[in-house]
XYZ file of C-alpha atoms in Angstrom:
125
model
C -11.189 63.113 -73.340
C -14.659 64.139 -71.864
C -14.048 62.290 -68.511
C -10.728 61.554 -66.654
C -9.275 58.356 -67.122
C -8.897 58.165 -62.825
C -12.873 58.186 -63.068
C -13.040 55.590 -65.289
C -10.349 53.209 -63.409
C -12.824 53.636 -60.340
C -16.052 52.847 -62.237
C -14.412 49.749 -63.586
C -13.613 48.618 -60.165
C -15.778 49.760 -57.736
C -19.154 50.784 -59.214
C -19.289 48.340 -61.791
C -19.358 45.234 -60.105
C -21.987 46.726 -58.164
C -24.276 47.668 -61.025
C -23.908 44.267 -62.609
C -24.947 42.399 -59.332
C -27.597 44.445 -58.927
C -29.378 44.285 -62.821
C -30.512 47.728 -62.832
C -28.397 48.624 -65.895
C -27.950 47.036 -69.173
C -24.990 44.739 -69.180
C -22.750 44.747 -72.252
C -20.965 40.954 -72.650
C -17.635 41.243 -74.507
C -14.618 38.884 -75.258
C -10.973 40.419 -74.207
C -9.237 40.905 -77.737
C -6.036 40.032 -75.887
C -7.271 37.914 -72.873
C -10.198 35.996 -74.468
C -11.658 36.884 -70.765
C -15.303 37.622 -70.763
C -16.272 40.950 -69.270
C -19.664 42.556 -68.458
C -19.814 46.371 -68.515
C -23.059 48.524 -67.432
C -23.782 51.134 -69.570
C -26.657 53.134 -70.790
C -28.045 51.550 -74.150
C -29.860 53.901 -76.445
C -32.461 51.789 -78.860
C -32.068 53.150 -82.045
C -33.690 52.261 -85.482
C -32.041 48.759 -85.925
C -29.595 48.393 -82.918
C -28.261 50.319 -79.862
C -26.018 53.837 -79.010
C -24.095 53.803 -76.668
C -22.312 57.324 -74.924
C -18.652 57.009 -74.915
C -17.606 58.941 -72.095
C -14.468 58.293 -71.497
C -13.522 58.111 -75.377
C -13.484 55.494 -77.597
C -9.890 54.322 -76.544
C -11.377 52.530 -73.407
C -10.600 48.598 -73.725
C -14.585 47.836 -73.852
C -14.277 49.667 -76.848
C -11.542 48.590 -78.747
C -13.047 44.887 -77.100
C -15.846 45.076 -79.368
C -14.457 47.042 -82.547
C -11.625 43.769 -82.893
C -14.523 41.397 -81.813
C -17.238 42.598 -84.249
C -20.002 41.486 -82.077
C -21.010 41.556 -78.334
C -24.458 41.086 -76.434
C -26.306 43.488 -74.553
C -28.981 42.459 -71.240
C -31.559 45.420 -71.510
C -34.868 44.810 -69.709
C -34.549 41.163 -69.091
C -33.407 40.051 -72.450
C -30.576 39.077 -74.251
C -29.929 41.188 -77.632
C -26.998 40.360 -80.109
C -24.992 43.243 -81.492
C -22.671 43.307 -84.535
C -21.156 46.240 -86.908
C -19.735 48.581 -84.068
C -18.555 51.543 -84.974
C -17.658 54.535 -83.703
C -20.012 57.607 -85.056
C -19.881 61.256 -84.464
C -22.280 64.060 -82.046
C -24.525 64.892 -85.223
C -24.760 61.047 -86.488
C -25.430 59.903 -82.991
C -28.000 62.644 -82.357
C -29.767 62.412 -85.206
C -30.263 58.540 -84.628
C -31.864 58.990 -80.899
C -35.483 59.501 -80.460
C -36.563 62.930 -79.433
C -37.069 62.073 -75.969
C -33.702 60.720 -74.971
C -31.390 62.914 -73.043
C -28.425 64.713 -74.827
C -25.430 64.436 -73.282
C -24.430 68.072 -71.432
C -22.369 69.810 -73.246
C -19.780 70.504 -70.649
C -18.796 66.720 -70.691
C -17.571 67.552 -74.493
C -18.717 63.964 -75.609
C -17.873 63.954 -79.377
C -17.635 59.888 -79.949
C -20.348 57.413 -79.632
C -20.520 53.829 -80.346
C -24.034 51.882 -82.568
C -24.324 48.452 -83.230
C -26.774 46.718 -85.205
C -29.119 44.317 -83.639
C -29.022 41.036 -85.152
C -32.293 39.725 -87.022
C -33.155 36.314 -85.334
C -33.942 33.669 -87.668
C-alpha cells in the first residue's frame, strides 16, 4: 500500500470536508454499496481520451473505490461542471501512463503507486 491507511483515515475526516466546502478540487459523488449514503470525495481527476484517471493512493481497497466498482457509475464536479462516469476499473502504472497527456505529473516513484482507477465519460444525448 503506497500510503498508510492512518493517512487516509485523517484525509477522510479532516481535510476532506474542507476541500469539498471550499470547491478547489474536483468532487467525486458516489452511492455507499452498503449504506446507500451519498459521499463526496476530492481527488485529482486526470482527463483522459474519453473519461477521467484517477491516482489511487491509498490502493484500490479504499471504500470510494470498491463504492464505485459495485456502483458502475459515479459523477465527478471538475471546473464547474457536472461529468457522468461509468465502466470503472482498476488499470495498471503502464496503462495509466500511457493514457495521460505528456504534461501531467507522474506520480513519484517513492509513493510506489501501482493501481489507478479510469472511467468513461458518458456521451450526452
Amino acid at each position: 500500500m503506497p500510503m498508510p491507511l492512518w493517512w487516509g483515515r485523517l484525509n477522510k475526516r479532516v481535510f476532506n470536508p474542507r476541500a469539498v466546502a471550499r470547491g478547489s478540487w474536483p468532487v467525486l459523488t458516489h452511492v455507499g454499496r452498503v449504506s446507500g449514503a451519498t459521499y463526496r470525495t476530492p481527488l485529482d481527476a486526470h482527463p483522459v481520451d474519453g473519461g477521467y484517471l484517477f491516482v489511487l493512493v491509498y490502493g484500490s481497497g479504499t471504500d470510494w473505490v470498491r463504492n464505485i466498482l459495485a456502483a458502475g457509475e459515479a459523477r465527478l464536479r471538475v471546473g464547474g461542471k457536472e461529468v457522468a462516469l461509468t465502466a470503472p476499473r482498476v488499470v495498471g502504472r503502464e496503462e495509466a501512463f500511457r493514457a495521460l497527456p505528456a504534461g501531467v505529473r507522474r506520480p513519484p516513484r517513492l509513493l510506489r503507486i501501482t493501481e489507478f482507477l479510469r472511467m468513461d465519460t458518458i456521451p450526452l444525448g
